[in-house]
Amino acid sequence: MGEAEVADETKPDGAKPEGAKSAKPEGAEARCPLGDFPFAAEHPLEPPKEWAALRAEGCPVPELRLRSTGAPVRVLTRYEDVHAMLSDPRFPRDASEAGPDGIGTGERHQRWRRLVDQALTAKRVAALRPRIVTIGHALVDAMEAGPTPADLWAGFAYPFPARVVGALLGVPEADWDRFAYWSGALFGGDRYGERETRTAREELLAYLGEHVARTRSAPGDDLLSKLIEITDAADPRPPGAVLVQIARGLMHAGHETTSSVIGKLVPVLLDDRSRWQRLLDDRTLVRPAVEELLRFDVNRGPGMPRYLTEDAQLGGEVIPKGSTTVSVVASANRDERMFPRPDQLDLTRTPNRHLAFGAGAHSCIGQALARTELHVALEILLDRLPGLDLAVPSSELARRAGVLTDSFEQVPVVW
């Protein structure tokens, strides 16, 4: 989901732009010594206190050190700065997106977006909704048939988006669980280990290559079939490997991040059951509630790194070319300058211009699908499990280690 997609390194698949450097000379003391980034929070459902300090004090774009690697990064926490960075082509995700004049055009990324835009239409998402509903009900059936307390993460939040992406790409239902495993191994950081991750990547790419070939010979009414139709009509036609990479990207964007959000929005609602009860009493609030829960999310991941291709002004200072920057979207979504009473969950908040799906050229291309999944997930849980409640105090929810997005190890629930 856009900048909800995060990375645990300051270096993506592409190389860091040549000449990349720290924003200050080596050994220089940081102007805002707030510790390593990302910050730790005192409560699983609360934001780190450092966010408010960075937004309020005179150091809006401090240089901190990434906790996992010690690498220096410029950290953006204010809404205006985060929005500006996400919308600015001078902040590409890797060196291959930089044009000959040093400006990050992101043309390769934009070609990918245009292709998926043509296929992932609102009509296709609407047509998929009944199947999304069926997938959700089947998972709740399995939870109800199992022991209690149940783990909402393992039983619902994690498999739900993976199966939806499988259906979207025309993957046979018998392979959906393998899809979920591969996604978890690929995008689960060090949770699975280097060898298992490498094996999962090889197996997934091999499977997708075969799936693309099968779909080309026998197309259906799925997204991959439409992508093949579009690309086969192109001049020149892109190689099959491009479709494999697009499918892999859709798995990442459509599974891990959405699973994380589902696994967190429900505990937030149940932490104060008056919130859950309000949705039970008025289902028209589901849509604005989803937007507010996206804004309210306290994802503490380090953010997607961007590499500045020329000097740029942010937060009232010049950030030098070659700097690595990360945007803390969840902090920007708590910015007092943009949102009245930002630390209050308001299920009726409107307008709600949160940045959970990014902004500009890198806004989440699948946000219509993600919103549909979140609406359906919440509606099904309200309908099927109205007595849903946390089986442990929210303070005992443990953050999942080694994952790209911030979520919980388990979400024990009863009903």
Tab-separated table of C-alpha atoms in Angstrom:
chain	number	residue	atom	x	y	z
A	1	MET	CA	0.000	0.000	0.000
A	2	GLY	CA	2.199	2.738	-1.252
A	3	GLU	CA	4.518	3.983	1.443
A	4	ALA	CA	2.969	1.462	3.765
A	5	GLU	CA	5.426	-0.793	1.951
A	6	VAL	CA	8.606	-0.543	3.967
A	7	ALA	CA	12.127	-1.843	3.851
A	8	ASP	CA	14.529	-2.880	6.595
A	9	GLU	CA	17.599	-1.543	4.799
A	10	THR	CA	18.622	1.797	3.377
A	11	LYS	CA	19.391	0.134	0.065
A	12	PRO	CA	16.684	-1.269	-2.261
A	13	ASP	CA	17.226	-3.757	-5.103
A	14	GLY	CA	18.968	-1.091	-7.179
A	15	ALA	CA	22.293	0.412	-6.209
A	16	LYS	CA	22.584	3.624	-4.270
A	17	PRO	CA	23.224	6.554	-6.628
A	18	GLU	CA	26.872	7.126	-7.327
A	19	GLY	CA	28.310	9.725	-5.017
A	20	ALA	CA	25.662	9.162	-2.344
A	21	LYS	CA	26.781	10.614	0.954
A	22	SER	CA	25.745	11.420	4.454
A	23	ALA	CA	24.004	14.729	5.021
A	24	LYS	CA	26.861	15.742	7.360
A	25	PRO	CA	30.575	14.968	7.430
A	26	GLU	CA	31.466	11.650	9.005
A	27	GLY	CA	31.670	11.912	12.762
A	28	ALA	CA	29.603	15.067	12.975
A	29	GLU	CA	27.161	15.115	15.876
A	30	ALA	CA	23.485	14.827	14.945
A	31	ARG	CA	21.495	17.966	15.669
A	32	CYS	CA	18.651	15.934	17.154
A	33	PRO	CA	20.194	13.022	19.104
A	34	LEU	CA	16.995	11.034	19.672
A	35	GLY	CA	18.508	7.573	19.341
A	36	ASP	CA	18.439	4.950	16.619
A	37	PHE	CA	15.648	4.764	14.067
A	38	PRO	CA	12.983	3.366	13.976
A	39	PHE	CA	11.953	4.322	17.474
A	40	ALA	CA	10.448	2.005	20.072
A	41	ALA	CA	7.042	2.734	21.579
A	42	GLU	CA	5.976	2.180	25.161
A	43	HIS	CA	2.655	0.568	24.135
A	44	PRO	CA	1.906	-1.611	21.081
A	45	LEU	CA	-0.987	0.614	19.974
A	46	GLU	CA	0.657	3.961	20.718
A	47	PRO	CA	3.117	5.965	18.578
A	48	PRO	CA	6.714	6.490	19.726
A	49	LYS	CA	6.986	9.732	21.692
A	50	GLU	CA	9.899	10.841	19.465
A	51	TRP	CA	7.534	11.471	16.557
A	52	ALA	CA	5.810	14.380	18.282
A	53	ALA	CA	9.179	15.734	19.392
A	54	LEU	CA	10.505	15.775	15.832
A	55	ARG	CA	7.357	17.403	14.477
A	56	ALA	CA	7.415	20.072	17.189
A	57	GLU	CA	11.084	20.948	17.576
A	58	GLY	CA	13.444	22.794	15.272
A	59	CYS	CA	14.835	19.702	13.555
A	60	PRO	CA	12.195	18.504	11.075
A	61	VAL	CA	14.661	16.551	8.896
A	62	PRO	CA	17.204	15.126	11.346
A	63	GLU	CA	19.915	12.684	10.410
A	64	LEU	CA	19.520	9.507	12.457
A	65	ARG	CA	21.036	6.062	12.219
A	66	LEU	CA	19.058	3.043	11.084
A	67	ARG	CA	18.821	0.603	13.953
A	68	SER	CA	19.393	-2.490	11.798
A	69	THR	CA	22.500	-1.325	9.907
A	70	GLY	CA	23.813	1.859	11.513
A	71	ALA	CA	23.507	3.640	8.161
A	72	PRO	CA	22.712	7.389	8.288
A	73	VAL	CA	19.275	8.466	7.047
A	74	ARG	CA	17.369	11.727	6.891
A	75	VAL	CA	14.022	11.161	8.608
A	76	LEU	CA	10.851	13.066	7.674
A	77	THR	CA	7.984	13.117	10.167
A	78	ARG	CA	5.863	16.172	9.255
A	79	TYR	CA	2.909	15.939	6.881
A	80	GLU	CA	4.051	18.727	4.572
A	81	ASP	CA	7.560	17.313	4.211
A	82	VAL	CA	6.459	13.696	3.792
A	83	HIS	CA	3.876	14.663	1.171
A	84	ALA	CA	6.447	16.760	-0.678
A	85	MET	CA	8.989	13.944	-0.741
A	86	LEU	CA	6.493	11.316	-1.878
A	87	SER	CA	5.400	13.590	-4.730
A	88	ASP	CA	8.884	14.720	-5.804
A	89	PRO	CA	10.582	12.862	-8.729
A	90	ARG	CA	13.984	13.874	-7.306
A	91	PHE	CA	13.509	11.162	-4.667
A	92	PRO	CA	13.636	7.893	-6.659
A	93	ARG	CA	13.700	4.492	-5.005
A	94	ASP	CA	16.914	3.463	-6.809
A	95	ALA	CA	19.536	4.833	-9.159
A	96	SER	CA	17.905	3.312	-12.252
A	97	GLU	CA	15.057	5.806	-11.889
A	98	ALA	CA	17.342	8.820	-12.293
A	99	GLY	CA	17.311	10.518	-15.678
A	100	PRO	CA	20.384	11.689	-17.628
A	101	ASP	CA	20.154	15.121	-16.043
A	102	GLY	CA	20.133	13.598	-12.565
A	103	ILE	CA	16.395	14.096	-12.083
A	104	GLY	CA	14.596	10.973	-10.880
A	105	THR	CA	12.005	10.555	-13.606
A	106	GLY	CA	10.934	7.077	-12.523
A	107	GLU	CA	9.925	6.290	-16.111
A	108	ARG	CA	10.365	2.553	-15.648
A	109	HIS	CA	8.103	2.693	-12.607
A	110	GLN	CA	5.578	4.815	-14.464
A	111	ARG	CA	5.436	2.356	-17.381
A	112	TRP	CA	4.643	-0.380	-14.872
A	113	ARG	CA	1.932	1.753	-13.283
A	114	ARG	CA	0.323	2.630	-16.613
A	115	LEU	CA	0.164	-1.026	-17.550
A	116	VAL	CA	-1.450	-2.104	-14.279
A	117	ASP	CA	-3.766	0.926	-14.367
A	118	GLN	CA	-5.222	-0.319	-17.630
A	119	ALA	CA	-5.940	-3.732	-16.137
A	120	LEU	CA	-6.756	-3.104	-12.463
A	121	THR	CA	-9.867	-1.028	-13.085
A	122	ALA	CA	-12.621	-0.097	-10.654
A	123	LYS	CA	-14.909	-2.395	-12.641
A	124	ARG	CA	-12.559	-5.339	-12.125
A	125	VAL	CA	-12.289	-4.651	-8.382
A	126	ALA	CA	-16.088	-4.414	-8.110
A	127	ALA	CA	-16.487	-7.684	-10.013
A	128	LEU	CA	-14.038	-9.366	-7.626
A	129	ARG	CA	-15.895	-8.238	-4.502
A	130	PRO	CA	-18.277	-11.254	-4.271
A	131	ARG	CA	-15.284	-13.586	-4.366
A	132	ILE	CA	-13.519	-11.504	-1.704
A	133	VAL	CA	-16.615	-11.877	0.477
A	134	THR	CA	-16.638	-15.653	-0.061
A	135	ILE	CA	-12.950	-15.881	0.870
A	136	GLY	CA	-13.552	-13.920	4.070
A	137	HIS	CA	-16.524	-16.033	5.158
A	138	ALA	CA	-14.598	-19.270	4.555
A	139	LEU	CA	-11.815	-18.080	6.853
A	140	VAL	CA	-14.282	-17.161	9.607
A	141	ASP	CA	-15.923	-20.593	9.169
A	142	ALA	CA	-12.550	-22.198	9.858
A	143	MET	CA	-11.945	-19.961	12.881
A	144	GLU	CA	-15.352	-20.818	14.360
A	145	ALA	CA	-14.656	-24.526	13.872
A	146	GLY	CA	-11.335	-24.290	15.688
A	147	PRO	CA	-10.314	-23.761	19.296
A	148	THR	CA	-10.642	-20.513	21.222
A	149	PRO	CA	-8.962	-18.222	21.884
A	150	ALA	CA	-8.174	-18.005	18.187
A	151	ASP	CA	-5.360	-16.107	16.525
A	152	LEU	CA	-7.000	-13.511	14.292
A	153	TRP	CA	-3.657	-12.875	12.592
A	154	ALA	CA	-2.971	-16.471	11.513
A	155	GLY	CA	-6.590	-17.403	10.941
A	156	PHE	CA	-7.814	-14.333	9.078
A	157	ALA	CA	-5.571	-11.289	8.640
A	158	TYR	CA	-2.620	-13.130	7.079
A	159	PRO	CA	-4.353	-15.550	4.648
A	160	PHE	CA	-7.184	-13.228	3.569
A	161	PRO	CA	-5.241	-10.817	1.304
A	162	ALA	CA	-3.000	-13.618	-0.015
A	163	ARG	CA	-6.036	-15.533	-1.244
A	164	VAL	CA	-7.526	-12.387	-2.737
A	165	VAL	CA	-4.314	-11.702	-4.687
A	166	GLY	CA	-4.302	-15.332	-5.820
A	167	ALA	CA	-7.856	-14.969	-7.091
A	168	LEU	CA	-7.003	-11.646	-8.741
A	169	LEU	CA	-4.114	-13.213	-10.676
A	170	GLY	CA	-6.056	-16.318	-11.646
A	171	VAL	CA	-3.998	-18.643	-9.444
A	172	PRO	CA	-5.820	-21.959	-8.795
A	173	GLU	CA	-7.377	-22.086	-5.342
A	174	ALA	CA	-5.306	-25.165	-4.482
A	175	ASP	CA	-2.152	-22.993	-4.710
A	176	TRP	CA	-3.330	-20.068	-2.573
A	177	ASP	CA	-1.688	-21.316	0.609
A	178	ARG	CA	1.632	-21.793	-1.201
A	179	PHE	CA	1.262	-18.225	-2.432
A	180	ALA	CA	0.802	-17.031	1.148
A	181	TYR	CA	3.888	-18.927	2.312
A	182	TRP	CA	6.089	-17.573	-0.491
A	183	SER	CA	4.908	-14.041	0.225
A	184	GLY	CA	5.665	-14.399	3.916
A	185	ALA	CA	9.126	-15.811	3.246
A	186	LEU	CA	10.002	-13.150	0.690
A	187	PHE	CA	8.742	-10.138	2.553
A	188	GLY	CA	9.235	-11.309	6.119
A	189	GLY	CA	12.751	-9.934	6.555
A	190	ASP	CA	15.006	-12.204	8.621
A	191	ARG	CA	12.064	-14.159	10.027
A	192	TYR	CA	12.627	-17.046	7.625
A	193	GLY	CA	16.395	-16.975	7.218
A	194	GLU	CA	18.480	-16.327	4.135
A	195	ARG	CA	18.365	-19.868	2.713
A	196	GLU	CA	14.595	-20.243	3.102
A	197	THR	CA	14.013	-16.800	1.617
A	198	ARG	CA	16.237	-17.581	-1.364
A	199	THR	CA	14.452	-20.893	-1.952
A	200	ALA	CA	11.041	-19.211	-1.698
A	201	ARG	CA	12.098	-16.588	-4.233
A	202	GLU	CA	13.286	-19.230	-6.689
A	203	GLU	CA	10.135	-21.305	-6.261
A	204	LEU	CA	7.862	-18.296	-6.625
A	205	LEU	CA	9.573	-16.982	-9.771
A	206	ALA	CA	9.481	-20.454	-11.314
A	207	TYR	CA	5.796	-20.835	-10.455
A	208	LEU	CA	4.889	-17.409	-11.800
A	209	GLY	CA	6.799	-18.108	-15.029
A	210	GLU	CA	4.797	-21.282	-15.535
A	211	HIS	CA	1.563	-19.519	-14.544
A	212	VAL	CA	2.161	-16.730	-17.063
A	213	ALA	CA	2.768	-19.338	-19.794
A	214	ARG	CA	-0.406	-21.262	-18.857
A	215	THR	CA	-2.473	-18.105	-18.729
A	216	ARG	CA	-1.172	-16.953	-22.109
A	217	SER	CA	-2.246	-20.242	-23.687
A	218	ALA	CA	-5.602	-20.340	-21.874
A	219	PRO	CA	-6.592	-16.821	-20.727
A	220	GLY	CA	-9.445	-16.230	-18.325
A	221	ASP	CA	-11.159	-13.197	-16.808
A	222	ASP	CA	-8.437	-12.395	-14.284
A	223	LEU	CA	-5.973	-9.528	-13.979
A	224	LEU	CA	-3.021	-11.485	-15.357
A	225	SER	CA	-4.987	-12.456	-18.463
A	226	LYS	CA	-5.808	-8.786	-19.048
A	227	LEU	CA	-2.165	-7.792	-18.547
A	228	ILE	CA	-1.102	-10.421	-21.078
A	229	GLU	CA	-3.703	-9.147	-23.525
A	230	ILE	CA	-2.388	-5.596	-23.174
A	231	THR	CA	1.289	-6.508	-23.392
A	232	ASP	CA	0.829	-8.928	-26.298
A	233	ALA	CA	-0.716	-6.091	-28.284
A	234	ALA	CA	2.216	-3.799	-27.517
A	235	ASP	CA	4.923	-2.938	-30.010
A	236	PRO	CA	7.462	-4.108	-28.999
A	237	ARG	CA	5.959	-6.730	-26.729
A	238	PRO	CA	7.700	-6.858	-23.322
A	239	PRO	CA	9.229	-10.203	-22.309
A	240	GLY	CA	7.383	-12.614	-20.052
A	241	ALA	CA	9.808	-11.809	-17.257
A	242	VAL	CA	8.195	-8.375	-16.989
A	243	LEU	CA	4.827	-9.974	-16.232
A	244	VAL	CA	6.461	-12.212	-13.641
A	245	GLN	CA	7.936	-9.194	-11.877
A	246	ILE	CA	4.609	-7.341	-12.026
A	247	ALA	CA	2.827	-10.339	-10.488
A	248	ARG	CA	5.495	-10.538	-7.791
A	249	GLY	CA	5.097	-6.824	-7.088
A	250	LEU	CA	1.326	-7.201	-6.803
A	251	MET	CA	1.828	-10.020	-4.307
A	252	HIS	CA	3.983	-7.749	-2.178
A	253	ALA	CA	1.721	-4.710	-2.405
A	254	GLY	CA	-1.481	-6.705	-2.090
A	255	HIS	CA	-0.638	-9.165	0.668
A	256	GLU	CA	1.883	-8.281	3.359
A	257	THR	CA	0.866	-4.671	3.838
A	258	THR	CA	-2.884	-5.361	3.811
A	259	SER	CA	-2.450	-8.278	6.233
A	260	SER	CA	-0.572	-5.965	8.559
A	261	VAL	CA	-3.326	-3.346	8.483
A	262	ILE	CA	-6.092	-5.880	9.192
A	263	GLY	CA	-4.042	-7.325	12.036
A	264	LYS	CA	-3.749	-3.894	13.619
A	265	LEU	CA	-7.060	-2.140	12.906
A	266	VAL	CA	-9.086	-4.778	14.760
A	267	PRO	CA	-7.062	-4.499	18.020
A	268	VAL	CA	-7.404	-0.703	17.856
A	269	LEU	CA	-11.183	-1.050	17.655
A	270	LEU	CA	-11.329	-3.673	20.391
A	271	ASP	CA	-9.000	-1.794	22.734
A	272	ASP	CA	-11.981	0.456	23.449
A	273	ARG	CA	-15.043	-1.666	22.778
A	274	SER	CA	-17.239	1.397	22.440
A	275	ARG	CA	-15.576	1.811	19.030
A	276	TRP	CA	-16.541	-1.722	17.998
A	277	GLN	CA	-20.043	-1.255	19.353
A	278	ARG	CA	-20.480	1.963	17.417
A	279	LEU	CA	-19.752	0.123	14.162
A	280	LEU	CA	-22.128	-2.670	15.177
A	281	ASP	CA	-24.844	-0.062	15.678
A	282	ASP	CA	-24.140	1.906	12.484
A	283	ARG	CA	-22.594	0.085	9.520
A	284	THR	CA	-22.539	3.291	7.457
A	285	LEU	CA	-19.496	4.223	9.526
A	286	VAL	CA	-17.402	1.351	8.136
A	287	ARG	CA	-16.027	3.370	5.225
A	288	PRO	CA	-14.968	6.487	7.180
A	289	ALA	CA	-13.778	4.211	9.981
A	290	VAL	CA	-11.405	2.385	7.618
A	291	GLU	CA	-9.923	5.702	6.492
A	292	GLU	CA	-9.502	6.846	10.075
A	293	LEU	CA	-7.933	3.548	11.106
A	294	LEU	CA	-5.465	3.877	8.230
A	295	ARG	CA	-4.591	7.369	9.456
A	296	PHE	CA	-4.392	6.245	13.075
A	297	ASP	CA	-2.050	3.322	12.347
A	298	VAL	CA	1.200	3.426	14.307
A	299	ASN	CA	3.423	1.558	11.836
A	300	ARG	CA	6.904	1.958	13.304
A	301	GLY	CA	8.784	0.434	10.360
A	302	PRO	CA	11.728	2.416	8.981
A	303	GLY	CA	9.986	3.478	5.774
A	304	MET	CA	10.866	3.099	2.126
A	305	PRO	CA	14.298	4.624	1.430
A	306	ARG	CA	14.624	7.252	-1.282
A	307	TYR	CA	17.838	8.652	-2.757
A	308	LEU	CA	17.994	12.354	-3.469
A	309	THR	CA	19.325	13.046	-6.987
A	310	GLU	CA	19.946	16.779	-6.454
A	311	ASP	CA	19.907	19.284	-3.633
A	312	ALA	CA	16.381	19.886	-2.370
A	313	GLN	CA	14.800	22.043	0.288
A	314	LEU	CA	12.695	20.279	2.908
A	315	GLY	CA	11.694	21.399	6.362
A	316	GLY	CA	13.288	24.793	5.840
A	317	GLU	CA	16.775	23.462	5.081
A	318	VAL	CA	18.679	22.212	2.066
A	319	ILE	CA	19.115	18.440	1.929
A	320	PRO	CA	22.217	17.646	-0.133
A	321	LYS	CA	22.266	15.490	-3.236
A	322	GLY	CA	22.995	11.847	-2.461
A	323	SER	CA	21.224	11.840	0.903
A	324	THR	CA	19.188	8.806	1.850
A	325	THR	CA	15.775	9.799	3.169
A	326	VAL	CA	12.906	7.913	4.754
A	327	SER	CA	9.402	9.191	5.372
A	328	VAL	CA	7.476	8.244	8.510
A	329	VAL	CA	4.000	8.244	7.029
A	330	ALA	CA	2.372	7.227	10.305
A	331	SER	CA	3.904	10.267	11.998
A	332	ALA	CA	2.767	12.560	9.184
A	333	ASN	CA	-0.731	11.171	9.702
A	334	ARG	CA	-0.544	12.393	13.322
A	335	ASP	CA	0.609	15.902	12.415
A	336	GLU	CA	-1.323	18.503	14.407
A	337	ARG	CA	-0.949	20.980	11.555
A	338	MET	CA	-3.089	18.784	9.308
A	339	PHE	CA	-5.430	16.846	11.585
A	340	PRO	CA	-7.381	18.326	14.498
A	341	ARG	CA	-6.959	16.184	17.624
A	342	PRO	CA	-4.701	13.749	15.737
A	343	ASP	CA	-4.287	11.339	18.651
A	344	GLN	CA	-8.040	10.889	18.937
A	345	LEU	CA	-9.647	8.109	16.863
A	346	ASP	CA	-12.643	9.764	15.206
A	347	LEU	CA	-14.679	7.217	13.231
A	348	THR	CA	-16.536	10.042	11.470
A	349	ARG	CA	-13.489	12.149	10.539
A	350	THR	CA	-13.910	13.865	7.186
A	351	PRO	CA	-12.117	15.031	5.176
A	352	ASN	CA	-9.314	12.594	5.915
A	353	ARG	CA	-6.304	13.276	3.712
A	354	HIS	CA	-4.036	10.649	5.244
A	355	LEU	CA	-0.954	9.396	3.437
A	356	ALA	CA	-1.358	5.685	4.141
A	357	PHE	CA	-1.476	5.001	0.398
A	358	GLY	CA	1.382	7.361	-0.409
A	359	ALA	CA	1.145	10.365	-2.715
A	360	GLY	CA	2.087	11.465	-6.195
A	361	ALA	CA	3.836	9.111	-8.585
A	362	HIS	CA	4.336	6.494	-5.890
A	363	SER	CA	0.799	6.417	-4.498
A	364	CYS	CA	-0.507	2.885	-4.097
A	365	ILE	CA	-1.842	1.686	-7.429
A	366	GLY	CA	-3.919	-0.990	-5.704
A	367	GLN	CA	-5.568	1.240	-3.140
A	368	ALA	CA	-9.076	0.615	-4.511
A	369	LEU	CA	-8.546	-3.125	-4.037
A	370	ALA	CA	-6.989	-2.598	-0.590
A	371	ARG	CA	-9.913	-0.454	0.526
A	372	THR	CA	-12.378	-3.056	-0.731
A	373	GLU	CA	-10.539	-5.791	1.190
A	374	LEU	CA	-10.524	-3.721	4.378
A	375	HIS	CA	-14.225	-2.840	4.065
A	376	VAL	CA	-15.168	-6.477	3.416
A	377	ALA	CA	-12.943	-7.787	6.222
A	378	LEU	CA	-14.438	-5.423	8.775
A	379	GLU	CA	-18.020	-5.989	7.607
A	380	ILE	CA	-17.634	-9.788	7.790
A	381	LEU	CA	-16.108	-9.701	11.275
A	382	LEU	CA	-18.877	-7.399	12.501
A	383	ASP	CA	-21.564	-9.636	10.977
A	384	ARG	CA	-20.138	-13.011	11.948
A	385	LEU	CA	-18.372	-12.237	15.230
A	386	PRO	CA	-20.229	-9.325	16.875
A	387	GLY	CA	-18.937	-10.411	20.309
A	388	LEU	CA	-15.310	-10.287	19.154
A	389	ASP	CA	-12.893	-9.204	21.854
A	390	LEU	CA	-9.189	-9.376	22.617
A	391	ALA	CA	-8.232	-12.408	24.692
A	392	VAL	CA	-5.251	-10.578	26.204
A	393	PRO	CA	-4.673	-6.957	27.271
A	394	SER	CA	-3.588	-4.856	24.297
A	395	SER	CA	-0.358	-4.052	26.145
A	396	GLU	CA	0.647	-7.716	25.757
A	397	LEU	CA	0.449	-7.737	21.956
A	398	ALA	CA	3.973	-8.491	20.729
A	399	ARG	CA	5.362	-6.879	17.615
A	400	ARG	CA	6.386	-9.289	14.874
A	401	ALA	CA	10.149	-9.226	14.387
A	402	GLY	CA	11.876	-9.326	11.014
A	403	VAL	CA	8.947	-8.211	8.888
A	404	LEU	CA	8.700	-5.426	6.359
A	405	THR	CA	5.644	-3.878	7.940
A	406	ASP	CA	4.876	-3.417	11.606
A	407	SER	CA	2.374	-5.940	12.931
A	408	PHE	CA	1.888	-8.442	15.750
A	409	GLU	CA	3.058	-11.982	16.372
A	410	GLN	CA	-0.469	-12.996	17.323
A	411	VAL	CA	-3.832	-11.348	17.892
A	412	PRO	CA	-5.596	-13.703	20.360
A	413	VAL	CA	-9.376	-13.181	20.258
A	414	VAL	CA	-12.575	-14.651	21.672
A	415	TRP	CA	-16.228	-14.077	20.751
